Tab-separated table of C-alpha atoms in Angstrom:
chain	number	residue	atom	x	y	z
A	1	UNK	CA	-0.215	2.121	69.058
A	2	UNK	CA	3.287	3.888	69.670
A	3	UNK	CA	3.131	7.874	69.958
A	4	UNK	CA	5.167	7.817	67.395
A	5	UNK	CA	3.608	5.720	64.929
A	6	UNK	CA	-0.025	7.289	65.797
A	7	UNK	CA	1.645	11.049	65.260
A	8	UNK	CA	3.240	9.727	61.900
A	9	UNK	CA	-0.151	8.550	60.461
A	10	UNK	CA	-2.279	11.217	61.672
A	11	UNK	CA	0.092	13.637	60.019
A	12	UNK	CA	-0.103	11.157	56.526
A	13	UNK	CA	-3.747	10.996	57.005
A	14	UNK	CA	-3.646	15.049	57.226
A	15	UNK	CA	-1.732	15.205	54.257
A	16	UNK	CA	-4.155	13.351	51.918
A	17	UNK	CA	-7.290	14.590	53.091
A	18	UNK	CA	-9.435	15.119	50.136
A	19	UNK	CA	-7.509	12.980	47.900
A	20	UNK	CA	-7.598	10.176	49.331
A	21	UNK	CA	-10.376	8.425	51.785
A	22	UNK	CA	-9.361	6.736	54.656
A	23	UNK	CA	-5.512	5.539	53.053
A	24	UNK	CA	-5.097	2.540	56.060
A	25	UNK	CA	-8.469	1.263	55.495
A	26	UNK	CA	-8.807	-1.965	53.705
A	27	UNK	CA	-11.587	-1.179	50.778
A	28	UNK	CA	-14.111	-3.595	50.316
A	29	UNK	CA	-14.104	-5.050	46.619
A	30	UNK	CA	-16.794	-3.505	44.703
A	31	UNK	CA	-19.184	-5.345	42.309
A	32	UNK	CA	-18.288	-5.207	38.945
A	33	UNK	CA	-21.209	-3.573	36.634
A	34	UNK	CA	-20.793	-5.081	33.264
A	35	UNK	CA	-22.599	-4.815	29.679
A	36	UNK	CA	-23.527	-7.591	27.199
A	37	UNK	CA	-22.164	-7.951	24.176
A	38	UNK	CA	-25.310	-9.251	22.116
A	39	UNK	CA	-23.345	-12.260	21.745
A	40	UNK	CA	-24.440	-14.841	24.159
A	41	UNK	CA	-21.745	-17.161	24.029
A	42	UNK	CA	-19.410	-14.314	24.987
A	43	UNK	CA	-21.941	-12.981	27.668
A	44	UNK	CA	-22.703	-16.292	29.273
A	45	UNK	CA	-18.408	-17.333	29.391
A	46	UNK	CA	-17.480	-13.712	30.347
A	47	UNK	CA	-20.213	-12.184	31.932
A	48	UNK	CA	-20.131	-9.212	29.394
A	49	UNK	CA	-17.811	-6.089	29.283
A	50	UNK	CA	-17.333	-4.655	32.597
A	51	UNK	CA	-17.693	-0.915	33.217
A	52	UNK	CA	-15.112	1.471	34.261
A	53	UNK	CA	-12.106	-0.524	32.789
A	54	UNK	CA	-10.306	-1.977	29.772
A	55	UNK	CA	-11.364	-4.453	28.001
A	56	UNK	CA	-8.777	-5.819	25.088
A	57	UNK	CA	-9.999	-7.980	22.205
A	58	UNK	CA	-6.938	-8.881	19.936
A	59	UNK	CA	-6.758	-11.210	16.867
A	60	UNK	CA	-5.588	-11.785	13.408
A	61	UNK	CA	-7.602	-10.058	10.429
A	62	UNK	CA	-11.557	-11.900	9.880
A	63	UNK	CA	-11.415	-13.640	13.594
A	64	UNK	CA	-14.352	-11.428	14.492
A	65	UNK	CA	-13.162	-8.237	15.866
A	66	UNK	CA	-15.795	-6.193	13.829
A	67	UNK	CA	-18.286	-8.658	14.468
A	68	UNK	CA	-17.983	-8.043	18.234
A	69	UNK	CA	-17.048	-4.166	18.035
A	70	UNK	CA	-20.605	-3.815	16.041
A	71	UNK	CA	-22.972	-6.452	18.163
A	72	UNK	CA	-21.605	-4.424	21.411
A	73	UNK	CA	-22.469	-1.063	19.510
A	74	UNK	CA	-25.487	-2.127	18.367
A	75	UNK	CA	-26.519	-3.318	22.322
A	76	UNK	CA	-25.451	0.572	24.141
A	77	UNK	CA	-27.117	2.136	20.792
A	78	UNK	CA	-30.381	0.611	21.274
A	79	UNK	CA	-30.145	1.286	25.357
A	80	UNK	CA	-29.840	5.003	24.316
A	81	UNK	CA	-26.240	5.137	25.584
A	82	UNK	CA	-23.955	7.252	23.802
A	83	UNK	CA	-21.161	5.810	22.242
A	84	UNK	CA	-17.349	7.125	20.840
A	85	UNK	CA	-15.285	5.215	18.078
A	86	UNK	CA	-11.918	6.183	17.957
A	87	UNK	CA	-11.438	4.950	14.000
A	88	UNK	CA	-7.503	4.828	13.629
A	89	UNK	CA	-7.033	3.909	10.383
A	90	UNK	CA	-10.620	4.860	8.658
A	91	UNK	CA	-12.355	1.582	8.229
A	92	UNK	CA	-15.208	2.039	10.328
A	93	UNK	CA	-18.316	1.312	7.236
A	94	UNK	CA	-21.460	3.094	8.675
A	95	UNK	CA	-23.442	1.478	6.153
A	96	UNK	CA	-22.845	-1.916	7.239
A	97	UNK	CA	-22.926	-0.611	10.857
A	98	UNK	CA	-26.265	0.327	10.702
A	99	UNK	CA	-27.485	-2.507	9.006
A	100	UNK	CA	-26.286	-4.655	11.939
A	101	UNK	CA	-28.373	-2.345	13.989
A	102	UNK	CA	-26.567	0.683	15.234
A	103	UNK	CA	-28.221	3.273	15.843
A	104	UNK	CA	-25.678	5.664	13.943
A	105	UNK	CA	-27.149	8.956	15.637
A	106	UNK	CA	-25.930	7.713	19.150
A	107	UNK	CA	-22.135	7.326	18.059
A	108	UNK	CA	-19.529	9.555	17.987
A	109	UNK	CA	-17.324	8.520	15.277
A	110	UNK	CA	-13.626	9.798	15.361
A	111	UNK	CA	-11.803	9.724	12.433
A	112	UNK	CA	-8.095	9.503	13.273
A	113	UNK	CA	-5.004	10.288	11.097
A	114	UNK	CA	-2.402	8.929	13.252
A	115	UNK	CA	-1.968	6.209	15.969
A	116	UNK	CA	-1.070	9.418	18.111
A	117	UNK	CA	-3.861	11.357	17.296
A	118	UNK	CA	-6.276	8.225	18.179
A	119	UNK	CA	-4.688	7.701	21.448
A	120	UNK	CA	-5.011	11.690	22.493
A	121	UNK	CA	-8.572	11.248	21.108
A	122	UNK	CA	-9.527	8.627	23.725
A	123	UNK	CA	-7.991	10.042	26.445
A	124	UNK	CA	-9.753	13.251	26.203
A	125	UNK	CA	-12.802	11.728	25.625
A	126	UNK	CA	-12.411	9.520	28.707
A	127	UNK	CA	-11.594	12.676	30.683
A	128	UNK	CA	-15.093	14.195	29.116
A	129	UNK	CA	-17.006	12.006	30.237
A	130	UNK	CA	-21.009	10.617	29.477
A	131	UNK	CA	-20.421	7.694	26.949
A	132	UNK	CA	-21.305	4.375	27.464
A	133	UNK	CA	-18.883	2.972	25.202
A	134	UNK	CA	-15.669	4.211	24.177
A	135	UNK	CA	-14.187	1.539	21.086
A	136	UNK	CA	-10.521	2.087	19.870
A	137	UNK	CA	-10.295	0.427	17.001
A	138	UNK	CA	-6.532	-0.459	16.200
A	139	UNK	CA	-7.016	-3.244	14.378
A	140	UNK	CA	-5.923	-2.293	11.057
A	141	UNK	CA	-2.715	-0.424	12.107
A	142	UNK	CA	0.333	-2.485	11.453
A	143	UNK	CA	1.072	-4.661	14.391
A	144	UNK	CA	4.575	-3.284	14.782
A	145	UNK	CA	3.591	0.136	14.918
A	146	UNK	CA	1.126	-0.346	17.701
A	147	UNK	CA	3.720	-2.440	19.574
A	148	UNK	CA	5.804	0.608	20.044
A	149	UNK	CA	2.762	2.462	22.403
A	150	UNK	CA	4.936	2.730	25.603
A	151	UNK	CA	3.076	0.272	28.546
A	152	UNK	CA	2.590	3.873	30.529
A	153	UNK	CA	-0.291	5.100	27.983
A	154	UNK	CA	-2.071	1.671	28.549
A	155	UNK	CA	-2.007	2.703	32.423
A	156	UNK	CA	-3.109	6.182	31.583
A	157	UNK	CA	-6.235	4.895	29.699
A	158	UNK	CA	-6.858	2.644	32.792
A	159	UNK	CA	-6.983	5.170	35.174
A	160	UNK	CA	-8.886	7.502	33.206
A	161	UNK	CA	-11.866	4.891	33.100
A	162	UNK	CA	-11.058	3.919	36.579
A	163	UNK	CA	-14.727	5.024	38.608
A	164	UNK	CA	-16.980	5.455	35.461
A	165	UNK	CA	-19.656	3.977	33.781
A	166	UNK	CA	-17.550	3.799	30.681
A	167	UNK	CA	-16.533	0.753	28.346
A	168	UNK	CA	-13.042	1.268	27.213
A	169	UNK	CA	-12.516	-1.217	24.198
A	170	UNK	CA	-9.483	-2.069	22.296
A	171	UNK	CA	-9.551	-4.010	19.352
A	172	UNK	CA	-6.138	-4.778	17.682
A	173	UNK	CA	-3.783	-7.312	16.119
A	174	UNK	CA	-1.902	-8.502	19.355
A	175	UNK	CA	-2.169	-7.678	22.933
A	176	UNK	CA	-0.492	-4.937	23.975
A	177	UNK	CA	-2.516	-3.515	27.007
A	178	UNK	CA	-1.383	-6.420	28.632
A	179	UNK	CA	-2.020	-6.476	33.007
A	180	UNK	CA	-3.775	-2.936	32.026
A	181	UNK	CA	-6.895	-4.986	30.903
A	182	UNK	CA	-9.440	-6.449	32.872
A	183	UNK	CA	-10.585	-8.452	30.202
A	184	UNK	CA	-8.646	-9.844	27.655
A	185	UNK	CA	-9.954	-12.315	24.772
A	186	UNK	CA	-7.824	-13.647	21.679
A	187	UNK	CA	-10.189	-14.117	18.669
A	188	UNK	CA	-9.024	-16.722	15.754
A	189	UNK	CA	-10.892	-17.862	12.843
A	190	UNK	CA	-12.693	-21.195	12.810
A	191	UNK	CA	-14.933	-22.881	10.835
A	192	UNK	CA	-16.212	-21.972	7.662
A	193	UNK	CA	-19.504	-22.402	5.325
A	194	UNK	CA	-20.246	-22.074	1.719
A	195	UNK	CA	-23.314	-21.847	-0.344
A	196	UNK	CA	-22.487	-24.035	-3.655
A	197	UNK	CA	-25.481	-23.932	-5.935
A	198	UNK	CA	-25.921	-27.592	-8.175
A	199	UNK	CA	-26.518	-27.330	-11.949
A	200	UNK	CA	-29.459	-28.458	-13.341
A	201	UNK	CA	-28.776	-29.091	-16.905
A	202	UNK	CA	-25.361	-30.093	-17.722
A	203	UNK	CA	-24.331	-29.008	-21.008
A	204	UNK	CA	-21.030	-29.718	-23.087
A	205	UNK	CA	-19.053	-26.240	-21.730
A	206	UNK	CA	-19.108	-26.697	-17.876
A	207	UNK	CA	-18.303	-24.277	-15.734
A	208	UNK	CA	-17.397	-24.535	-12.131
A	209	UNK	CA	-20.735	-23.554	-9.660
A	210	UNK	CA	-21.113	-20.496	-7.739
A	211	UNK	CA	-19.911	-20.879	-4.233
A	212	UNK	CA	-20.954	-18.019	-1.971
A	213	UNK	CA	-19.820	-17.637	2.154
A	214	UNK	CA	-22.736	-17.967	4.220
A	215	UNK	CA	-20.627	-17.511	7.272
A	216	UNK	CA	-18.225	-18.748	9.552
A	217	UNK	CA	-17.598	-19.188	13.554
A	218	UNK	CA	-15.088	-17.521	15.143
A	219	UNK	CA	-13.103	-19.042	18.326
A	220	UNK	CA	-12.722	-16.694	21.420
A	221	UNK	CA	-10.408	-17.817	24.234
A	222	UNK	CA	-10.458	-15.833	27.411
A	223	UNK	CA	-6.701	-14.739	27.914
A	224	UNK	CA	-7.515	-12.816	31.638
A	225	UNK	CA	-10.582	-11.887	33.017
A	226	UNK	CA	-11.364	-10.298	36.899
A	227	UNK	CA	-14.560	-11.066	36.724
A	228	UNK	CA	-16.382	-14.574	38.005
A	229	UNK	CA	-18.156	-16.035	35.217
A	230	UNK	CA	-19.839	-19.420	33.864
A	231	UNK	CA	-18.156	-22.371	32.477
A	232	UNK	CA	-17.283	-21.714	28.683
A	233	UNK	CA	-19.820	-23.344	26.625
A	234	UNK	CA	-20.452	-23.490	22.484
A	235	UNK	CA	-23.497	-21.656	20.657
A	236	UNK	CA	-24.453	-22.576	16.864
A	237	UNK	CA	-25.262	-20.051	14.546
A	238	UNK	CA	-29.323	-20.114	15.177
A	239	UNK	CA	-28.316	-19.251	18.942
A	240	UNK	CA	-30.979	-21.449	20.519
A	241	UNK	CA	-29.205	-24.172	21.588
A	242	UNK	CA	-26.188	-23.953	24.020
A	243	UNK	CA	-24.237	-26.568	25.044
A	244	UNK	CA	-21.292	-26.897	27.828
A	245	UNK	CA	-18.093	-27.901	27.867
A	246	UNK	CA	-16.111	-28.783	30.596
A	247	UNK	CA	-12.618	-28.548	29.119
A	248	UNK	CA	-10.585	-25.264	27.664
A	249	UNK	CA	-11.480	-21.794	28.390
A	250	UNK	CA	-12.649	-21.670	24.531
A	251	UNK	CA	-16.125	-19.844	22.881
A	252	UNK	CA	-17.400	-20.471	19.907
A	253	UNK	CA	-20.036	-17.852	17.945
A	254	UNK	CA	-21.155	-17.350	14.828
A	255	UNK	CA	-20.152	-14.881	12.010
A	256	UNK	CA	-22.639	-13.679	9.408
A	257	UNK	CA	-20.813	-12.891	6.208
A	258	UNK	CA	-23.724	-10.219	5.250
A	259	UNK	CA	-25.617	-8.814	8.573
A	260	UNK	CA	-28.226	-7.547	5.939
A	261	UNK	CA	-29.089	-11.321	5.169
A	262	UNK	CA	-29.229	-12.244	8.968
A	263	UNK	CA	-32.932	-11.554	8.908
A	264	UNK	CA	-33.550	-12.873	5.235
A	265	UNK	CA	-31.798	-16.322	5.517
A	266	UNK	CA	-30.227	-18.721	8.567
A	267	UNK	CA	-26.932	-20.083	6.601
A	268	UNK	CA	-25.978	-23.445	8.204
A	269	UNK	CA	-22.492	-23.785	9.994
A	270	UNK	CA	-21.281	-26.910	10.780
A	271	UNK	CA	-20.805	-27.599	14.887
A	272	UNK	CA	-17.238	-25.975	16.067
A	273	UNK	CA	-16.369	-29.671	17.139
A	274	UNK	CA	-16.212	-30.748	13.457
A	275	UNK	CA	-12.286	-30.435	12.611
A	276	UNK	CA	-12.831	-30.390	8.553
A	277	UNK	CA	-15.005	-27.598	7.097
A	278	UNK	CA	-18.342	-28.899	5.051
A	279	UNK	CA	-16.201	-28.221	1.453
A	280	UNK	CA	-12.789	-26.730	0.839
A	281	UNK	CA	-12.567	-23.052	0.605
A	282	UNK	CA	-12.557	-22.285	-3.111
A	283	UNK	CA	-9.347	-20.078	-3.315
């Protein structure tokens, strides 16, 4: 090596000693430590939600974005891992949290007034340090209001979780993270079941029959991943049987209308490679 040129690094070497270790040595990629979801289609097409960066989930309203947020909570509540919800709007419902089986004494939930106040929320909570899971949930804040977070707070929030055993999730309306994300999954509604109860004895007034949502399945499609998973494969609502498909990046789980009736009753949705739903939706 030139005089010059050994001088020149020594002296940047010098400079950011104690910063920054060994700064012209090529690092070795580290394995990426992730986390189910309690979901297995999701776990078994993404490999789960990897540690120490962002994860976004984005989709419109009822694709599944509280069905996720709450199965993940439920997963880090039960390992005794602390968790953080940074609520921006106020729609977190503890009662239907815990009776999807979270453990409401391990979260931290953070009511927010402002999209401001929820973004200085998570970042000092990131900075803190010693949760598992850290959820901001932007999902019911108006879509245009949340596009106007400048791209340099999504790159703050990355580095902050950058080297931790954290989950930093995002739920919202549309991506907006964007190349900050390690993971990035677009939810959508699929298909759809209803109860409709027959009438025995038919009388001269008829009225229509009570038709009740037993559930639905929700399609996830993995926008950008970093991590090496499976091929993406469909699950059916009793989540015993799994089979692959070879095409798409596209996974298919099911959504209980009422997680209190998960344990009662298995409702019956139809296979996500039907295209029409069982009846028409009654509205």
């Amino acid at each position: 090596m030139h005089p010059t040129s050994a001088a020149l690094r020594l002296q940047v070497e010098s400079a950011l000693a104690g910063r920054v270790t060994s700064p012209f040595r090529l690092r070795e990629p580290e394995p990426t430590c992730t986390a189910p979801t309690g979901i297995p289609a999701l776990d078994e097409s993404t490999g789960g939600l990897p540690r120490g960066s962002l994860t976004e989930i984005y989709g419109p309203v009822s694709s599944g974005k509280t069905s996720v947020l709450l199965s993940t909570l439920a997963g880090r509540t039960r390992n005794a891992e602390a968790c953080a919800l940074v609520d921006a709007q106020d729609a977190f419902d503890p009662n239907v949290a815990q009776a999807a089986g979270v453990h409401l004494e391990q979260v931290l939930w953070v009511r927010c007034r402002s999209l401001d106040q929820a973004l200085r929320s998570t970042d000092l909570l990131l900075h803190g340090g010693g949760f598992g899971l850290i959820a901001l949930d932007l999902a019911d804040a108006p879509a245009r209001v949340v596009r106007q977070i400048p791209l340099n707070v999504w790159f703050r929030l990355r580095r902050a979780v950058e080297s931790t055993p954290t989950i930093l999730l995002v739920l919202s309306q549309e991506s907006n993270a964007k190349t900050c994300a390690s993971l990035v999954l677009r939810l959508q509604k699929g298909t759809a079941a209803w109860s409709l109860h027959s009438r025995n004895n038919a009388g001269r007034i008829l009225h229509t029959p009570s038709c009740l949502l037993d559930g639905w399945t929700s399609e996830a499609e993995i926008v950008r991943t970093r991590i090496q998973r499976a091929a993406p494969h469909y699950i059916d609502i009793d989540r015993s049987s799994v089979s692959r498909q070879d095409a798409g990046e596209t996974v298919h789980f099911a959504v209980c209308a009422d997680p209190r009736r998960e344990h009662e009753r298995t409702p019956h949705v139809p296979s996500p490679a039907r295209k029409k739903e069982r009846k028409q939706n009654p509205g």
